[in-house]
Tab-separated table of C-alpha atoms in Angstrom:
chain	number	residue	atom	x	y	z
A	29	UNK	CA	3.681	61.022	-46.077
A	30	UNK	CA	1.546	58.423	-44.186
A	31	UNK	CA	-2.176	59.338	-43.577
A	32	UNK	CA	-4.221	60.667	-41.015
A	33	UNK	CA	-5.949	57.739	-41.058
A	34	UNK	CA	-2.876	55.340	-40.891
A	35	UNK	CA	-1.327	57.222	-37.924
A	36	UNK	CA	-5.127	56.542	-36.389
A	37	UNK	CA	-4.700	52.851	-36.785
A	38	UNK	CA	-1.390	52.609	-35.356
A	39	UNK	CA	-2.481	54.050	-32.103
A	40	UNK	CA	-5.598	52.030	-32.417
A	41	UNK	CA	-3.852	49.160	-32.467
A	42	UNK	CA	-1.124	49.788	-29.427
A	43	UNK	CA	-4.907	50.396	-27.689
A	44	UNK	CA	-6.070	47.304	-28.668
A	45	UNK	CA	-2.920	45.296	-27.475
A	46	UNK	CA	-2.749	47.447	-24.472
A	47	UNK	CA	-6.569	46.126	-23.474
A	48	UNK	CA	-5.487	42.809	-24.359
A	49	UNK	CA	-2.396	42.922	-21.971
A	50	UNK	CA	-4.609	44.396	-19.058
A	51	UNK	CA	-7.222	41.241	-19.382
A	52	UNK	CA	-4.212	38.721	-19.375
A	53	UNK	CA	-3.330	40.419	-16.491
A	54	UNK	CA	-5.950	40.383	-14.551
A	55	UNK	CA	-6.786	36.522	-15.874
A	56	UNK	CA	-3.462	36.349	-13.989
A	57	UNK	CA	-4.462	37.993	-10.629
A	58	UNK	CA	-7.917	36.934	-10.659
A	59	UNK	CA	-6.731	33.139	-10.742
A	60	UNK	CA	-3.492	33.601	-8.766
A	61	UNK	CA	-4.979	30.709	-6.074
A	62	UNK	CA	-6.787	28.564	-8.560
A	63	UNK	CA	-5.128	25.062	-8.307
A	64	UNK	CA	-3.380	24.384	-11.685
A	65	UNK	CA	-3.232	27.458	-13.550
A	66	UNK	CA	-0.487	28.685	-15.560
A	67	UNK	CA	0.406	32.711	-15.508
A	68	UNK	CA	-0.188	33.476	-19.052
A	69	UNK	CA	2.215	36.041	-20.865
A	70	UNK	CA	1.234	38.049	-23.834
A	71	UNK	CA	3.957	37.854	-27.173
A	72	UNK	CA	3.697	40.914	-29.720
A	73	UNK	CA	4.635	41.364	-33.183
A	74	UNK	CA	4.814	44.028	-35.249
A	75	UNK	CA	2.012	44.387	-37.957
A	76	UNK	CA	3.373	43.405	-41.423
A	77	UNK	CA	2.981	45.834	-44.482
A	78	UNK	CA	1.947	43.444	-47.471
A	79	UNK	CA	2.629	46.342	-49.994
A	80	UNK	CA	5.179	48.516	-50.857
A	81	UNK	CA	5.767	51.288	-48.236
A	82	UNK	CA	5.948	54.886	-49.308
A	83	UNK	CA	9.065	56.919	-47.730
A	84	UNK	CA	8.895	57.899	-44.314
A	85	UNK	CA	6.146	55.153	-43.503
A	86	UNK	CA	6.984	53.354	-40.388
A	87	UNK	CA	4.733	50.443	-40.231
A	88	UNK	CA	1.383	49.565	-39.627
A	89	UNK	CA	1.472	48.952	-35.718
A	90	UNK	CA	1.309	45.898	-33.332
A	91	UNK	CA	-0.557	42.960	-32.817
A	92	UNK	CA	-1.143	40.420	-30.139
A	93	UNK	CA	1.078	36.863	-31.482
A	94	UNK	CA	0.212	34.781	-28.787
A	95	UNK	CA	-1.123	34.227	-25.297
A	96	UNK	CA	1.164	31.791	-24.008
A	97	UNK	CA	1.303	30.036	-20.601
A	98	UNK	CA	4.576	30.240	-18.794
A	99	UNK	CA	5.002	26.697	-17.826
A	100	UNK	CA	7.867	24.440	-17.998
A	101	UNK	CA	7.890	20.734	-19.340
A	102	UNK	CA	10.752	19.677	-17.571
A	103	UNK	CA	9.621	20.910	-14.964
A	104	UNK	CA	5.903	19.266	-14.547
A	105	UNK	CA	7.839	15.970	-15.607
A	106	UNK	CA	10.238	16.324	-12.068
A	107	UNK	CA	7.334	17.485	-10.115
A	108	UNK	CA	5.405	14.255	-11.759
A	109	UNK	CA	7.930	12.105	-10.798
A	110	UNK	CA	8.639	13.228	-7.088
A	111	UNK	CA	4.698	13.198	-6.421
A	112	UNK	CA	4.577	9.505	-7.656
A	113	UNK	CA	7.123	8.706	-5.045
A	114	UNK	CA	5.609	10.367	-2.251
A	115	UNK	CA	2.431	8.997	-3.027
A	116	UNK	CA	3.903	5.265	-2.546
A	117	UNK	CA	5.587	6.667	0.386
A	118	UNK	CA	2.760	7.640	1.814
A	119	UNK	CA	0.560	4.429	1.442
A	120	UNK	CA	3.276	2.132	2.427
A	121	UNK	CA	4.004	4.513	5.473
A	122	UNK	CA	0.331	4.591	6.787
A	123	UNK	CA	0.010	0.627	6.784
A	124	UNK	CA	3.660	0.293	8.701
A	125	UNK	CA	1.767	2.840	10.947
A	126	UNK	CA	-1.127	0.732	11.135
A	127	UNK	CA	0.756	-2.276	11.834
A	128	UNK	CA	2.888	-0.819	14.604
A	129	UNK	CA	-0.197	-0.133	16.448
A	130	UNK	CA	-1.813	-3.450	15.654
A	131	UNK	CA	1.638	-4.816	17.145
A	132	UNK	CA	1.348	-2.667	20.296
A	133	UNK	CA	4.854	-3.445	21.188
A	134	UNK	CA	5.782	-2.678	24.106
A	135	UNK	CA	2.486	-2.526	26.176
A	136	UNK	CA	0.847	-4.623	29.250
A	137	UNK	CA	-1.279	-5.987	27.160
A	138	UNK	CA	1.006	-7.342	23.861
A	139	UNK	CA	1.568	-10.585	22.575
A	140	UNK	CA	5.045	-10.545	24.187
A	141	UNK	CA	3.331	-10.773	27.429
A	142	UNK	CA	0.335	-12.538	26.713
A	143	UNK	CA	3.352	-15.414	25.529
A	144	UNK	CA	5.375	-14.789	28.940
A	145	UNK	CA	2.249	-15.630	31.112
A	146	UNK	CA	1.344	-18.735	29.007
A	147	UNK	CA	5.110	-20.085	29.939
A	148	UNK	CA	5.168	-19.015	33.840
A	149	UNK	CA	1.513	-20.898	33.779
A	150	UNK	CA	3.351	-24.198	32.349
A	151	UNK	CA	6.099	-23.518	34.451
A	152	UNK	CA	3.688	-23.465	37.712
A	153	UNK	CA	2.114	-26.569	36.605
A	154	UNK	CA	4.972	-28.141	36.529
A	155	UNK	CA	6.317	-27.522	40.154
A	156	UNK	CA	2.379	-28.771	41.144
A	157	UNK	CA	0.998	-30.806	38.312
A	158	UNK	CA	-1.943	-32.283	40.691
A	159	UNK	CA	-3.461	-28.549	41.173
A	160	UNK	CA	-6.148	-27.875	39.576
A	161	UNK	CA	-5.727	-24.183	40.209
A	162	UNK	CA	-2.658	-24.606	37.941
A	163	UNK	CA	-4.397	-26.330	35.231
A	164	UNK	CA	-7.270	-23.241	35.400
A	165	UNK	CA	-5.077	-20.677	35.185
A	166	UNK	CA	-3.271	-22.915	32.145
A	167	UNK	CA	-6.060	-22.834	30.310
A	168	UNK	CA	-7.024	-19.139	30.993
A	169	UNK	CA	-3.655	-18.347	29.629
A	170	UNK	CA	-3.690	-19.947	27.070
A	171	UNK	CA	-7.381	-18.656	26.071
A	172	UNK	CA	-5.998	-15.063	26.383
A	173	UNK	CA	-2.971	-15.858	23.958
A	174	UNK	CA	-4.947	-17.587	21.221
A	175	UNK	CA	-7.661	-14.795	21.802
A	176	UNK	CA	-5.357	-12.658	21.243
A	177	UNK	CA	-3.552	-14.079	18.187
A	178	UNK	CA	-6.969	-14.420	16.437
A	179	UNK	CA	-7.782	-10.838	17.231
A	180	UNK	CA	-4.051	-10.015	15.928
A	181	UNK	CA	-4.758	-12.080	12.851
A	182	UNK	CA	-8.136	-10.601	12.142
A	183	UNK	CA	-6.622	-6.752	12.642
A	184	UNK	CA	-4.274	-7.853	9.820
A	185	UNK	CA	-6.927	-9.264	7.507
A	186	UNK	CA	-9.376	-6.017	8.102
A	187	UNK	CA	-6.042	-3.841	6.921
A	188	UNK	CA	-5.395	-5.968	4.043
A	189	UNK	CA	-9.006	-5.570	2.621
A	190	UNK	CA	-9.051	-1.620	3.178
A	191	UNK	CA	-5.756	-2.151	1.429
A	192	UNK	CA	-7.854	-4.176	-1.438
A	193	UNK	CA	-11.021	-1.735	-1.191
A	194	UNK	CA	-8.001	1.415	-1.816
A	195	UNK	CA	-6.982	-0.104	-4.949
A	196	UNK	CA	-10.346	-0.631	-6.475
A	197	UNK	CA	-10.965	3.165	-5.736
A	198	UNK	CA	-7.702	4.268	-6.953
A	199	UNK	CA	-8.194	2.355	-10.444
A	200	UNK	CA	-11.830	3.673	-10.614
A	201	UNK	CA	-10.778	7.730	-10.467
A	202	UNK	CA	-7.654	6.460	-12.811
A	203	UNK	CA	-10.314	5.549	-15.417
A	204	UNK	CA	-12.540	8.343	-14.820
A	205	UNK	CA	-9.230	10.847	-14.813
A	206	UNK	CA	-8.314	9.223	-18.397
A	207	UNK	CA	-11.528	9.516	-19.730
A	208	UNK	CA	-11.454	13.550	-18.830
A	209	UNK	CA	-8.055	13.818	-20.268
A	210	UNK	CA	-9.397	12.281	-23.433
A	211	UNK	CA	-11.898	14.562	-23.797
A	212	UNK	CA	-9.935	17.605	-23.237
A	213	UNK	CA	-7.370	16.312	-25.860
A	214	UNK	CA	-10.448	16.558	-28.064
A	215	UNK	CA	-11.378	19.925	-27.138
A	216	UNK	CA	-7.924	21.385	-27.242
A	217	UNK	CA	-7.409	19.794	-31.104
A	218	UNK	CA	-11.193	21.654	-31.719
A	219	UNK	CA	-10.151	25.111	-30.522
A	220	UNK	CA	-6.510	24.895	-31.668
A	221	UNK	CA	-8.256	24.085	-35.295
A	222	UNK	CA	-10.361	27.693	-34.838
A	223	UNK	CA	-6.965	29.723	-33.402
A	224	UNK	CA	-8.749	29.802	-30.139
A	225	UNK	CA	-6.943	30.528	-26.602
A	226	UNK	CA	-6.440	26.959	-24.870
A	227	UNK	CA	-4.602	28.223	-22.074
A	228	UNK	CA	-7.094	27.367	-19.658
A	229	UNK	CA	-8.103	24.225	-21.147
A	230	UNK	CA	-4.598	22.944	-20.972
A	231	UNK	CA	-4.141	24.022	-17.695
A	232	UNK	CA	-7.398	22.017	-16.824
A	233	UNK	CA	-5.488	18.935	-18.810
A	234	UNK	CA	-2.331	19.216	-17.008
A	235	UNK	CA	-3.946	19.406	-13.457
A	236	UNK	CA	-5.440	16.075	-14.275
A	237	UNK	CA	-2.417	14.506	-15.243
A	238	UNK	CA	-0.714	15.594	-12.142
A	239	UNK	CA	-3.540	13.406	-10.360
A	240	UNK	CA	-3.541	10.860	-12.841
A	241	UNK	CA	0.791	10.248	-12.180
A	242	UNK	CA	0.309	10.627	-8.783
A	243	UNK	CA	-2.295	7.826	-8.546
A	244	UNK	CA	-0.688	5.076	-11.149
A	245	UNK	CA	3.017	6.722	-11.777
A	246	UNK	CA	2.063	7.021	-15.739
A	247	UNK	CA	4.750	8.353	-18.249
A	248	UNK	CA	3.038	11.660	-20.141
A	249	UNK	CA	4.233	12.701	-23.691
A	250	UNK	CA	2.913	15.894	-25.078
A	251	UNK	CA	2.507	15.378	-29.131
A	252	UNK	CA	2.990	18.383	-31.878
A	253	UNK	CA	-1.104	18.503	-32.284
A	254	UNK	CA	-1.806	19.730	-28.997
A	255	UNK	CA	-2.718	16.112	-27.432
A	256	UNK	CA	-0.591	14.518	-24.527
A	257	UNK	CA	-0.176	10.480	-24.363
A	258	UNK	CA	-0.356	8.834	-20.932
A	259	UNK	CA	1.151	5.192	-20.674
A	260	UNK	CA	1.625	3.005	-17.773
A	261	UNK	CA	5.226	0.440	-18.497
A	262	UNK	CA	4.720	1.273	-21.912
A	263	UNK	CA	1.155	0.683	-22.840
A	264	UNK	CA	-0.855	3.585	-23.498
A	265	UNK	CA	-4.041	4.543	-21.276
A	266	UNK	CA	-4.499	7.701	-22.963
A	267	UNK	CA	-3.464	8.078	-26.693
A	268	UNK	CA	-4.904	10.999	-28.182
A	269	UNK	CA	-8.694	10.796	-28.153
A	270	UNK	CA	-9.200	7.703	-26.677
A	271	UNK	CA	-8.918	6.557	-23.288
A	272	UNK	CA	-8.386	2.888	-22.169
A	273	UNK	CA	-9.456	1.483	-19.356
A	274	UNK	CA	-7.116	-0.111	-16.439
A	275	UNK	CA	-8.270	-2.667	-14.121
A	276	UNK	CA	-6.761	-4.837	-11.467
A	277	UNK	CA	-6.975	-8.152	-10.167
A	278	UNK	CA	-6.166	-9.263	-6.730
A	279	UNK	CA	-5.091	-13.345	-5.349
A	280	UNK	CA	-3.689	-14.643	-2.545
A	281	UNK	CA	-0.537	-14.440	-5.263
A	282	UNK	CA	-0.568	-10.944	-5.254
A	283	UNK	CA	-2.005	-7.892	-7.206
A	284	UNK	CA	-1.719	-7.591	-10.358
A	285	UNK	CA	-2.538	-4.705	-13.389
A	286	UNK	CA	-3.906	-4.576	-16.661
A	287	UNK	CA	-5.288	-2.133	-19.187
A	288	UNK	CA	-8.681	-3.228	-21.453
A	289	UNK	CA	-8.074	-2.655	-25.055
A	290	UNK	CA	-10.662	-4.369	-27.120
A	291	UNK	CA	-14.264	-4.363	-26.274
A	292	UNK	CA	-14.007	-7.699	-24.248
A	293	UNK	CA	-12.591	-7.786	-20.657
A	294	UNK	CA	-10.352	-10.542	-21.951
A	295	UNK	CA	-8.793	-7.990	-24.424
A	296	UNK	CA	-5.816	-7.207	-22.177
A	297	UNK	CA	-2.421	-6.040	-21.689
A	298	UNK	CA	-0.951	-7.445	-18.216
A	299	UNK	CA	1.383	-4.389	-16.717
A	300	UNK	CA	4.532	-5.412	-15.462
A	301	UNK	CA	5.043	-2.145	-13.245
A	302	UNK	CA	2.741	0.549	-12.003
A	303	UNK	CA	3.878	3.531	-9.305
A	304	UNK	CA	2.392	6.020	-7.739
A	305	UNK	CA	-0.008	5.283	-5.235
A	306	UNK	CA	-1.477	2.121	-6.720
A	307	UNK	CA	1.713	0.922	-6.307
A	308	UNK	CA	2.261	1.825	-2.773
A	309	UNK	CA	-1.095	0.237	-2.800
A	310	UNK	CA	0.244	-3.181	-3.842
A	311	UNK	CA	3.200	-3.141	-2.135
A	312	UNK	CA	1.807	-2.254	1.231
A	313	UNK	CA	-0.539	-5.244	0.580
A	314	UNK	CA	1.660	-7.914	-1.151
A	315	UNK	CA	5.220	-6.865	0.285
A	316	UNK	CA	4.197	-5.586	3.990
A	317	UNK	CA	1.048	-6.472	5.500
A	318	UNK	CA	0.752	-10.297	3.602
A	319	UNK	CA	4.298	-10.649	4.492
A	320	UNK	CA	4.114	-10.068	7.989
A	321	UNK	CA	1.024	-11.925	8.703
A	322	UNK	CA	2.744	-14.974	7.369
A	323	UNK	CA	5.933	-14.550	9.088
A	324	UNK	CA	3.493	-14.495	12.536
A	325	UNK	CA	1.762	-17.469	11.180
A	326	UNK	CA	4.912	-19.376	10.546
A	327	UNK	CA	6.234	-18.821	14.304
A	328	UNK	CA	2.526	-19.435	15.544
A	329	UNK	CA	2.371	-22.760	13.423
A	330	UNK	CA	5.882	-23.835	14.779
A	331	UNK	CA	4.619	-23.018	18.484
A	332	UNK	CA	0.938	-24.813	18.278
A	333	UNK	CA	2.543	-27.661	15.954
A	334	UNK	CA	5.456	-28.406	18.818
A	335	UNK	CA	3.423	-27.836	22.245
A	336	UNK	CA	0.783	-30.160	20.534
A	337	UNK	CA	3.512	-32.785	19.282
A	338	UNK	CA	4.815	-32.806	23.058
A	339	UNK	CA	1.783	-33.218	24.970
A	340	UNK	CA	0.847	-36.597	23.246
A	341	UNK	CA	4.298	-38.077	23.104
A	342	UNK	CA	5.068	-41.194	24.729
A	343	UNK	CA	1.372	-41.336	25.856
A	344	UNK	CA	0.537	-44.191	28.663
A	345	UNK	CA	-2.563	-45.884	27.824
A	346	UNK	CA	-2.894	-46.679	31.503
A	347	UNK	CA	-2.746	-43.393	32.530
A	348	UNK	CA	-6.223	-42.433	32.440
A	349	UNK	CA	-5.431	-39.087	30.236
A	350	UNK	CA	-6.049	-39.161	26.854
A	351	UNK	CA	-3.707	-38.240	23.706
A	352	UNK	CA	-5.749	-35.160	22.874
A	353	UNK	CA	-3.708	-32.032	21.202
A	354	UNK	CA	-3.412	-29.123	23.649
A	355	UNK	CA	-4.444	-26.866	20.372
A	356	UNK	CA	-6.741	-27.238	17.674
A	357	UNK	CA	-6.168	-25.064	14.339
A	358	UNK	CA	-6.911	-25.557	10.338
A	359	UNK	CA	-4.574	-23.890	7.532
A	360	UNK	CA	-5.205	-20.641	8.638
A	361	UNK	CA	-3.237	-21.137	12.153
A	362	UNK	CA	-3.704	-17.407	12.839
A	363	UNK	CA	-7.489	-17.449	12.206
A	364	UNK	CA	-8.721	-20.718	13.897
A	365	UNK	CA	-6.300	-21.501	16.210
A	366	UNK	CA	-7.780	-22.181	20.262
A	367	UNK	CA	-7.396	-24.074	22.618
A	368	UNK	CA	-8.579	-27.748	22.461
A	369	UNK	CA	-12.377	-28.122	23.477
A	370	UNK	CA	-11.898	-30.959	25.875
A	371	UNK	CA	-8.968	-29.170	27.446
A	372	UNK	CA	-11.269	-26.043	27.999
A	373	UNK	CA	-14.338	-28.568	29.477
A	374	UNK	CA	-11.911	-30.447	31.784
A	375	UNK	CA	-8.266	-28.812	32.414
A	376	UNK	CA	-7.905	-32.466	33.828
A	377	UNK	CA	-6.974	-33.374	30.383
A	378	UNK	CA	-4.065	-31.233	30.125
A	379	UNK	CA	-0.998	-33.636	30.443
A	380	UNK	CA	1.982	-33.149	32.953
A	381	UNK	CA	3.667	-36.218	33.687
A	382	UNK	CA	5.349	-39.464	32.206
A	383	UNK	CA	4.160	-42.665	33.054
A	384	UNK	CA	2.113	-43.030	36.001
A	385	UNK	CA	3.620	-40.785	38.506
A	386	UNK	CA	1.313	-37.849	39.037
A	387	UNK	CA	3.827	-35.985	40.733
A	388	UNK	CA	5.670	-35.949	37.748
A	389	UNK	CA	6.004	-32.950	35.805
A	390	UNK	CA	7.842	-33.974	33.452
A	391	UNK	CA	5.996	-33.245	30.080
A	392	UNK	CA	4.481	-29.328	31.455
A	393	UNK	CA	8.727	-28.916	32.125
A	394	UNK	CA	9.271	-29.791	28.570
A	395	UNK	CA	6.412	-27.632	26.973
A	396	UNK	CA	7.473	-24.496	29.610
A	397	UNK	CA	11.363	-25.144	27.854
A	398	UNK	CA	10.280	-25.185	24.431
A	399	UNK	CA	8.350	-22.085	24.386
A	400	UNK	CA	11.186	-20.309	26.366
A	401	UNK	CA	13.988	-21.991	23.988
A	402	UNK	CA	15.636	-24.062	26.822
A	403	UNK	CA	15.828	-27.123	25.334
A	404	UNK	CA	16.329	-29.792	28.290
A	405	UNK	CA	17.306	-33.813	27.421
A	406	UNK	CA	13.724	-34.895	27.026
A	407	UNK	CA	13.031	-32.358	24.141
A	408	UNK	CA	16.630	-33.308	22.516
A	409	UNK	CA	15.318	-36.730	22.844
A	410	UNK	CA	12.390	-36.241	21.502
A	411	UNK	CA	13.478	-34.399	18.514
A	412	UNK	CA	15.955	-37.088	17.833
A	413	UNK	CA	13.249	-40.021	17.854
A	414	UNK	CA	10.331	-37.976	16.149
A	415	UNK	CA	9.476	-39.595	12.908
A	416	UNK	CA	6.780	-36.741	12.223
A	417	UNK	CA	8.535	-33.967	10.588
A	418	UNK	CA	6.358	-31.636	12.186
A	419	UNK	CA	8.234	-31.224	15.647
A	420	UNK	CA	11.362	-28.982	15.394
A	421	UNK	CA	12.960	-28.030	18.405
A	422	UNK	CA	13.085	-24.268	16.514
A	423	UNK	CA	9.569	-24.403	16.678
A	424	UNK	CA	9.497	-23.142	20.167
A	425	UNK	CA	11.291	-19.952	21.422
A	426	UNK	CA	8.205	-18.085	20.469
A	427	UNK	CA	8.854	-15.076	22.502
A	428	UNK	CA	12.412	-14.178	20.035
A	429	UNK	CA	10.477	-15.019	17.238
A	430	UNK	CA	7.922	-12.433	18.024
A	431	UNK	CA	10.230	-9.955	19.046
A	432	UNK	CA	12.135	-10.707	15.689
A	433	UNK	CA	8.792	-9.777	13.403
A	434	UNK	CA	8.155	-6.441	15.506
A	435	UNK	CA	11.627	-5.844	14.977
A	436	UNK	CA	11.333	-6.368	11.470
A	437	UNK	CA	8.838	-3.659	11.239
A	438	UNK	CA	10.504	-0.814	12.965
A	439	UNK	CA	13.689	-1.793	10.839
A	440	UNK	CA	11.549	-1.771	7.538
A	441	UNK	CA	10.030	1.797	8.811
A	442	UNK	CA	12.921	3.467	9.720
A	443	UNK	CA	14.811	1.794	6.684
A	444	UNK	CA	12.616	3.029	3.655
A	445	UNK	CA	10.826	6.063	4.988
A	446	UNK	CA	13.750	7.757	7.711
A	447	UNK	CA	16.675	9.553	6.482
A	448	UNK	CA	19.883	7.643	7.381
């Protein structure tokens, strides 16, 4: 017959177990909106008699196994995965939405139109190439355009280094994330070595990581001792206890990646791939905004480069008018470009005509075609017999070549980030 005493502890210890149930439940309820945590589910076991049992002896009670967190692995590794997409998405999206704006196609006041009034102004100086009203309102025009194209260019350049200052922070709160996760590792290996709870800690741990995936797309691999690995293409930024550091370099080639693992900055590991939102970061940078501005520059070059070529050919020394450029621009075409000092201090200089004839509008015809794309026989002419290989006739036709880059961008938009 069991004892008094024995039937005492078995009811003491469904008490105990009891209590211990209530407090996991209310741990539960009490941190049902805390970001990150993990319902927690107590596992019983019976108590184990190490001796033999007399007959009619039952057992010895229950006890309390383990607190465990109901959380799946799988799981966290989809959710990972979808919130390093987004976060791309979502950088990439915000600079197309930036640039659309920038673009402000169609408005009154766009590029397109700006462009349009620069041609009807060459046109009208062509019809009249002695007024001087003609040549003012020339040069206004093409004031506003290059005013405009700078202003353009520098709206670009002022996305491109919040772009640049984005990635600095993003790698900065990578590094800081790692280092928590390291340190958690070590206090989840200390209380796992004393059999204490590290529900909450781990919880803690894996809201970090969720950050930490979200911002650089890192693989995470949980390890039998209670300590998760983080790597990014392979190389670790957080094995174990120690955390490495990442850093990030950006040229006029592109951005690039790297994780420190010696105690010199030249103790590196170049990454070939990072996601998440330092990737969007890159790509909205290196694929998108870089990309586009050069694509503008390229048409803008072509434009300057052919209107300039035209308005000195076949110069007459007699003429009174000299061979000045009607632009004036260094590398950066988009940055620099303006109209010609002389030509702004005397419109006089602005040339119209062939030969002698100041009736002749002959040369403000051909500029007024090549912008539009009409090509007439003096241009086709004149591209034959150029020996400088910077005239093209497909320089011109700046208006389709516009239209084709805005285009560009509402097809990218609606391409990568619109449901088909």
């Amino acid at each position: 017959m069991p004892s008094t005493f024995a039937t005492l502890e078995i009811g003491k210890s469904a008490l105990v177990v009891s209590r211990r149930a209530m407090d996991v439940t209310g741990h539960n309820i009490a941190n049902a909106s805390t970001p990150g945590y993990s319902r927690q589910r107590v596992s019983l076991e019976p108590i184990i008699q190490r001796i033999p049992l007399s007959a009619g002896v039952s057992g010895l009670g229950v006890k309390v196994a383990d607190v465990a967190r109901i959380r799946d692995k799988f799981v966290d590794a989809v959710l990972r995965n979808e919130q390093e997409k987004k976060a791309a998405f979502t950088i990439q999206t915000e600079v197309l939405d930036h640039l659309q704006v920038v673009f402000a196609e169609p408005s009154d006041s766009s590029i397109r139109e700006s462009v349009d009034f620069f041609w009807a102004s060459w046109h009208d100086l062509s019809s009249d190439p002695e007024s001087m009203s003609a040549r003012a309102q020339l040069v206004e025009a093409a004031r506003s355009l290059t005013d405009m194209l700078r202003h353009l260019g520098g709206q670009i350049d002022s996305l491109t280094a919040d772009i640049e200052a984005g990635i600095e922070a993003v790698v900065a709160k990578a590094n800081l994330l790692a280092e928590r996760v390291s340190s958690l590792n070590i206090e989840i290996s200390r209380a796992l070595a004393r059999k204490e709870p590290v529900g909450d800690l781990m919880d803690r741990r894996d809201l970090l990581l969720d950050e930490l995936t979200e911002l650089t797309g890192a693989t995470v691999r949980y390890t039998d001792s209670g300590s998760v690995k983080a790597n990014l293409g392979g190389v670790p930024l957080v094995d174990g206890h120690k955390a490495y550091k990442l850093g990030s370099a950006v040229t006029a080639e592109g951005v690039t990646f790297h994780i420190i693992t010696g105690p010199n900055e030249t103790d590196k590991i170049k990454l070939d791939s990072v996601g998440g939102s330092l990737g969007g970061h890159r790509a909205a940078r290196d694929e998108t905004a870089l990309r586009f501005r050069q694509d503008l520059s390229n048409s803008v070059r072509g434009l300057a480069e052919g209107i300039n070529f035209i308005h000195i050919s076949n110069t007459d020394p007699g003429s009174g008018i000299p061979a000045i450029p009607f632009f004036e621009f260094h590398e950066d075409v988009l940055a620099t470009i303006k109209v010609h000092d002389s030509i702004v201090d005397n419109p006089g200089n602005i040339r119209t005509h062939l030969g002698s004839d100041s009736l002749d509008g002959s040369i403000a015809l051909a500029i007024a075609d090549f912008i539009e794309g009409t090509y007439n026989d003096y241009l086709e002419d004149l591209a034959g017999s150029a020996q400088d290989p910077v005239f093209q006739l497909a320089g011109g036709n700046f208006s389709e070549k516009w239209t084709t880059v805005v285009s560009n961008l509402g097809i990218e938009y609606r391409g990568r980030f619109q449901p088909s």
